[in-house]
Short mmCIF file of N, CA, C and O in Angstrom, two decimals:
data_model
loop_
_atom_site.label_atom_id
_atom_site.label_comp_id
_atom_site.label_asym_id
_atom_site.label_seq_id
_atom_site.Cartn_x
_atom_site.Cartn_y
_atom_site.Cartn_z
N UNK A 921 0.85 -1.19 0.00
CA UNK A 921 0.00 0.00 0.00
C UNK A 921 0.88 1.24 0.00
O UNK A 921 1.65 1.45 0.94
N UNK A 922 0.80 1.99 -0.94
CA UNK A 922 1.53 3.76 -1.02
C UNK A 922 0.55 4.47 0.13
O UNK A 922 -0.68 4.50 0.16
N UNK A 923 1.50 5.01 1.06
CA UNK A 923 0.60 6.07 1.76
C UNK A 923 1.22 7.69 1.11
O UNK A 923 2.40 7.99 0.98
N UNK A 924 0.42 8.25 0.89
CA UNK A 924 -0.05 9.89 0.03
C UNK A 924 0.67 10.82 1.13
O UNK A 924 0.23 10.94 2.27
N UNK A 925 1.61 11.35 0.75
CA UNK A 925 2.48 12.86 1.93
C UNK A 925 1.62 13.32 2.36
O UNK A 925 1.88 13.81 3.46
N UNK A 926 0.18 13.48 1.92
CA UNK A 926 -0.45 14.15 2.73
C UNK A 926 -1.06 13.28 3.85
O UNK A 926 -1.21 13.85 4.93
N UNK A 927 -1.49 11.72 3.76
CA UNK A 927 -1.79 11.36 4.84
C UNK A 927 -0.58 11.15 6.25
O UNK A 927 -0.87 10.93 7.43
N UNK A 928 0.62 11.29 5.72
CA UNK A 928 1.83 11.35 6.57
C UNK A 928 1.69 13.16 7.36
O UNK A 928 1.56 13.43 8.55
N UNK A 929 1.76 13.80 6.54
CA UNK A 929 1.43 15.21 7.50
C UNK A 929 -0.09 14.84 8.51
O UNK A 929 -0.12 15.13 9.71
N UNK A 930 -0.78 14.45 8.10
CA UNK A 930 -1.74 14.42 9.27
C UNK A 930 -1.51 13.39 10.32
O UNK A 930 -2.05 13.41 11.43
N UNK A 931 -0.79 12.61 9.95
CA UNK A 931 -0.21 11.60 10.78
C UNK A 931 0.55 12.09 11.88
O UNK A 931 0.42 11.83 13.08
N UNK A 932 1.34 12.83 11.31
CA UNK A 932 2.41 13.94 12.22
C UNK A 932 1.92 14.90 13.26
O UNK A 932 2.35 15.17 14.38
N UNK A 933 0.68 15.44 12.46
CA UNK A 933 -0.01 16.42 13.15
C UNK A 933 -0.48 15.37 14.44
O UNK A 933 -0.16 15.57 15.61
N UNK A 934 -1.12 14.46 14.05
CA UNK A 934 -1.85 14.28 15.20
C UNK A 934 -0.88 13.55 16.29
O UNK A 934 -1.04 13.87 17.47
N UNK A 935 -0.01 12.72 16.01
CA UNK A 935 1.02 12.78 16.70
C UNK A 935 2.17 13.80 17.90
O UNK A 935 2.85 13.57 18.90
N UNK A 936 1.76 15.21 16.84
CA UNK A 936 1.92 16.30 17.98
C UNK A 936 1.24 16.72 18.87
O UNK A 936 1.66 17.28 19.89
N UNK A 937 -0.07 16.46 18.54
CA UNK A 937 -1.08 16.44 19.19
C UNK A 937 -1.19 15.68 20.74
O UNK A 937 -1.78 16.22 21.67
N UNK A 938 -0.69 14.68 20.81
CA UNK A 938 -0.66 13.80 21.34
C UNK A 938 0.33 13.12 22.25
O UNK A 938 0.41 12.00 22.76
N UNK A 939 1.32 14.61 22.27
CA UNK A 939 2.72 14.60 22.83
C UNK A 939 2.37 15.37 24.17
O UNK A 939 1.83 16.46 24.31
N UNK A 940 2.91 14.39 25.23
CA UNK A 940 2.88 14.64 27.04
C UNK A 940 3.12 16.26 26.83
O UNK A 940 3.45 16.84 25.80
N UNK A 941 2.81 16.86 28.28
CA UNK A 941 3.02 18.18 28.74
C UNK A 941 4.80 18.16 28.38
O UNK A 941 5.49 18.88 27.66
N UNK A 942 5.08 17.07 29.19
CA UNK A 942 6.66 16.86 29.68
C UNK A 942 7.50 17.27 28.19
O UNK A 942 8.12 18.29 27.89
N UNK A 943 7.35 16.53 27.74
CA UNK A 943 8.07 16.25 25.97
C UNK A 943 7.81 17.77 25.33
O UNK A 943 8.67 18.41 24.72
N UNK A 944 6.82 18.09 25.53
CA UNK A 944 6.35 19.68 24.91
C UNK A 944 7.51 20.58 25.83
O UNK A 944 8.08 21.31 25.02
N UNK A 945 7.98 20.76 26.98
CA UNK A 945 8.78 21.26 27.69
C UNK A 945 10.14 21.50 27.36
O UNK A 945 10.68 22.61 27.33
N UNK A 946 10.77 20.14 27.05
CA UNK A 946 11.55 19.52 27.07
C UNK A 946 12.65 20.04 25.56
O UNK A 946 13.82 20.38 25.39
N UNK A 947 11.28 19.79 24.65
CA UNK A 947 11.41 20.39 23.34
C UNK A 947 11.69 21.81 23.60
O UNK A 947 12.78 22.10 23.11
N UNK A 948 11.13 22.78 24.18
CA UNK A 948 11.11 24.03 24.52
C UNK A 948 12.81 24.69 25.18
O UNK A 948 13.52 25.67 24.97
N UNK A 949 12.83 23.54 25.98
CA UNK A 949 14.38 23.29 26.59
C UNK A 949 15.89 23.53 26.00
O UNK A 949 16.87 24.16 26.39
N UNK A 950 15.41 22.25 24.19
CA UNK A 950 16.24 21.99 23.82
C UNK A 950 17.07 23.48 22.81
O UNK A 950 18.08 23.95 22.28
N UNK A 951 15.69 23.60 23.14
CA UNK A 951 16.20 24.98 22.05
C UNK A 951 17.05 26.52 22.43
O UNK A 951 17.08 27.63 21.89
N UNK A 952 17.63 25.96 23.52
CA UNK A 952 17.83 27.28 24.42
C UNK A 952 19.56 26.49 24.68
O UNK A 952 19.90 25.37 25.07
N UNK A 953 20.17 27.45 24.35
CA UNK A 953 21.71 26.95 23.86
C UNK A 953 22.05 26.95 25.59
O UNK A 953 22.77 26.00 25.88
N UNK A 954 21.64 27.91 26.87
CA UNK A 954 22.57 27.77 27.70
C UNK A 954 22.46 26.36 28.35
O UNK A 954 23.37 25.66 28.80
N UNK A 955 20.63 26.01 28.28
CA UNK A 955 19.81 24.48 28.69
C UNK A 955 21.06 23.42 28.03
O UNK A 955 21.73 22.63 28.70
N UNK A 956 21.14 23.56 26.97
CA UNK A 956 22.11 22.36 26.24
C UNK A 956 23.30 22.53 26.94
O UNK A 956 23.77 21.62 27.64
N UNK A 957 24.09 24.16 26.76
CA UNK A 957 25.31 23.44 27.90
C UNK A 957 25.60 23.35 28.68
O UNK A 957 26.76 23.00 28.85
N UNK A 958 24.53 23.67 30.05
CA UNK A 958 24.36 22.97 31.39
C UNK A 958 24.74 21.40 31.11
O UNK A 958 25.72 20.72 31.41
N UNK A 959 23.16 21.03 30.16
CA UNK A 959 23.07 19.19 30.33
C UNK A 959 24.40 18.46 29.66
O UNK A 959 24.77 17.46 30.27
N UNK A 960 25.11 18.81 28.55
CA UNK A 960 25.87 18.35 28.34
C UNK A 960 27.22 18.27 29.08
O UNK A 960 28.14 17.47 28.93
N UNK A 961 27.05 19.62 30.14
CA UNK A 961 28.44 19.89 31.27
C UNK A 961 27.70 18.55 32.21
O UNK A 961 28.25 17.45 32.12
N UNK A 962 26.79 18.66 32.86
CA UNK A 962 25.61 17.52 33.68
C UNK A 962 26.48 16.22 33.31
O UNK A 962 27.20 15.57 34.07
N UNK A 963 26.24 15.99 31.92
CA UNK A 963 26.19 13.98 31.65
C UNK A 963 28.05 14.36 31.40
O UNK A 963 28.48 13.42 32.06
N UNK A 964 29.24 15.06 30.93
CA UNK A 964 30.38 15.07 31.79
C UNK A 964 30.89 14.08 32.60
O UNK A 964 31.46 12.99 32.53
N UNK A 965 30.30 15.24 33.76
CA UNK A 965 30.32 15.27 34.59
C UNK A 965 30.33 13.99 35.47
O UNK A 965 31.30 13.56 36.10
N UNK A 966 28.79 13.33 35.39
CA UNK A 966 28.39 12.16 35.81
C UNK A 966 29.18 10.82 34.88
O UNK A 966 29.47 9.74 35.39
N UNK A 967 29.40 11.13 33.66
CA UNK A 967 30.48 9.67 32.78
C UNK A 967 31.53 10.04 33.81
O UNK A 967 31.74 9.37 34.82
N UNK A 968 32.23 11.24 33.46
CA UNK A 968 33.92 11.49 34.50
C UNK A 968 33.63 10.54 35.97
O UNK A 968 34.45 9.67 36.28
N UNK A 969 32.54 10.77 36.73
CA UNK A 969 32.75 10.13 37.91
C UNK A 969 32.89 8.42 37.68
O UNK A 969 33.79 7.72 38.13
N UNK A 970 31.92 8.04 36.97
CA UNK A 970 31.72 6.93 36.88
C UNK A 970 32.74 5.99 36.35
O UNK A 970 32.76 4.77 36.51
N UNK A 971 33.91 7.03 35.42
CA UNK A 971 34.82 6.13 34.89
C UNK A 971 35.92 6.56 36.14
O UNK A 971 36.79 5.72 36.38
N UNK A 972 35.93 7.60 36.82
CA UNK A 972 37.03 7.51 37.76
C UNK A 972 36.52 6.54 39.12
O UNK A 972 37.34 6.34 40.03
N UNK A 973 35.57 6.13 39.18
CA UNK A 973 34.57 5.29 40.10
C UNK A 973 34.20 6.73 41.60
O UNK A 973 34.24 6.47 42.81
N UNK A 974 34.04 7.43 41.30
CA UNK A 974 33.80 8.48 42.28
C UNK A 974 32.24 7.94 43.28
O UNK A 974 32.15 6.75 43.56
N UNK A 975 31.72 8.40 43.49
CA UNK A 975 30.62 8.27 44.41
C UNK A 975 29.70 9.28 43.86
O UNK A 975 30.12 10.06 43.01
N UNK A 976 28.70 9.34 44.20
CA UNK A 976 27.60 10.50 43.34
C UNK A 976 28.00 12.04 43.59
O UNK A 976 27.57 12.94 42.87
N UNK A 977 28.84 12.23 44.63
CA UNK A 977 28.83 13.82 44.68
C UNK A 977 30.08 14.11 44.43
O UNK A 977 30.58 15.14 44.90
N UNK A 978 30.87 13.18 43.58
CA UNK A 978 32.20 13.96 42.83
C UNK A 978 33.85 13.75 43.90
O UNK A 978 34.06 13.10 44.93
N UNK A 979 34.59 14.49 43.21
CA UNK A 979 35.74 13.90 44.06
C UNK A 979 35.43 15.64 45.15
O UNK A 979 36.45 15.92 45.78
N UNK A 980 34.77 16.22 45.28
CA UNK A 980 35.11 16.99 46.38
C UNK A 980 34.63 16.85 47.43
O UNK A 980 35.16 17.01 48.52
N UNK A 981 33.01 16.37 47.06
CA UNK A 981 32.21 15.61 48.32
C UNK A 981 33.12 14.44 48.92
O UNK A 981 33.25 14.30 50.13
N UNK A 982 33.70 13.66 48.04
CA UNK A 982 34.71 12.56 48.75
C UNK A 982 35.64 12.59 49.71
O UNK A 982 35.80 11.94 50.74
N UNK A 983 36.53 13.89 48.96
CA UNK A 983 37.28 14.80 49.74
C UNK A 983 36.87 15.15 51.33
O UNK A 983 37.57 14.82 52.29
N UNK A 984 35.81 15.77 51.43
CA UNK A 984 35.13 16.33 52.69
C UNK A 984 34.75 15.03 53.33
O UNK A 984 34.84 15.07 54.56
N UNK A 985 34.27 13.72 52.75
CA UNK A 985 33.61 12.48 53.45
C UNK A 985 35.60 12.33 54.55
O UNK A 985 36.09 12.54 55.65
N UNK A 986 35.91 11.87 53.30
CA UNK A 986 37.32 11.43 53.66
C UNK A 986 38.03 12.49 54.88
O UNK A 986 38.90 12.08 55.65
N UNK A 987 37.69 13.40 54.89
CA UNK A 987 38.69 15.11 55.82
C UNK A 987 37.80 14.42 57.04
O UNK A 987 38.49 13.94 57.95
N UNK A 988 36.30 14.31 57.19
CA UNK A 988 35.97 13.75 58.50
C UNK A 988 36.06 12.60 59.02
O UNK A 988 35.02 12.26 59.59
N UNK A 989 36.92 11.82 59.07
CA UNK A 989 37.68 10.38 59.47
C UNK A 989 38.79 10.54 60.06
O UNK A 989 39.45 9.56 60.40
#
């Protein structure tokens, strides 16, 4: 079966239609250059710990765990 570009645009449409509050936000988010390089400083951040095996709050929180012992 050929589906017609135009039944694909309404397809789309209603598909937007049909998109969470959240995702509508999110989208809104993406478009805002400082939002992007927060999250991309964010996920960094969180790979760096994980490959240095840090603990969730980084090597300075560790630092301070470790200074009270």
């Amino acid at each position: 079966m050929i589906v017609m570009p135009q039944a694909i645009g309404e397809m789309r449409k209603n598909n937007a239609q049909s998109v969470s509050p959240r995702i509508a936000i999110l989208k809104q988010k993406i478009d805002n250059e400082d939002y992007l390089s927060e999250a991309i400083q964010r996920i960094a951040q969180v790979l760096s710990n994980e490959i240095l095996e840090l603990p969730h709050g980084g090597s300075y929180h560790e630092w301070q765990r470790k200074k009270r012992k």
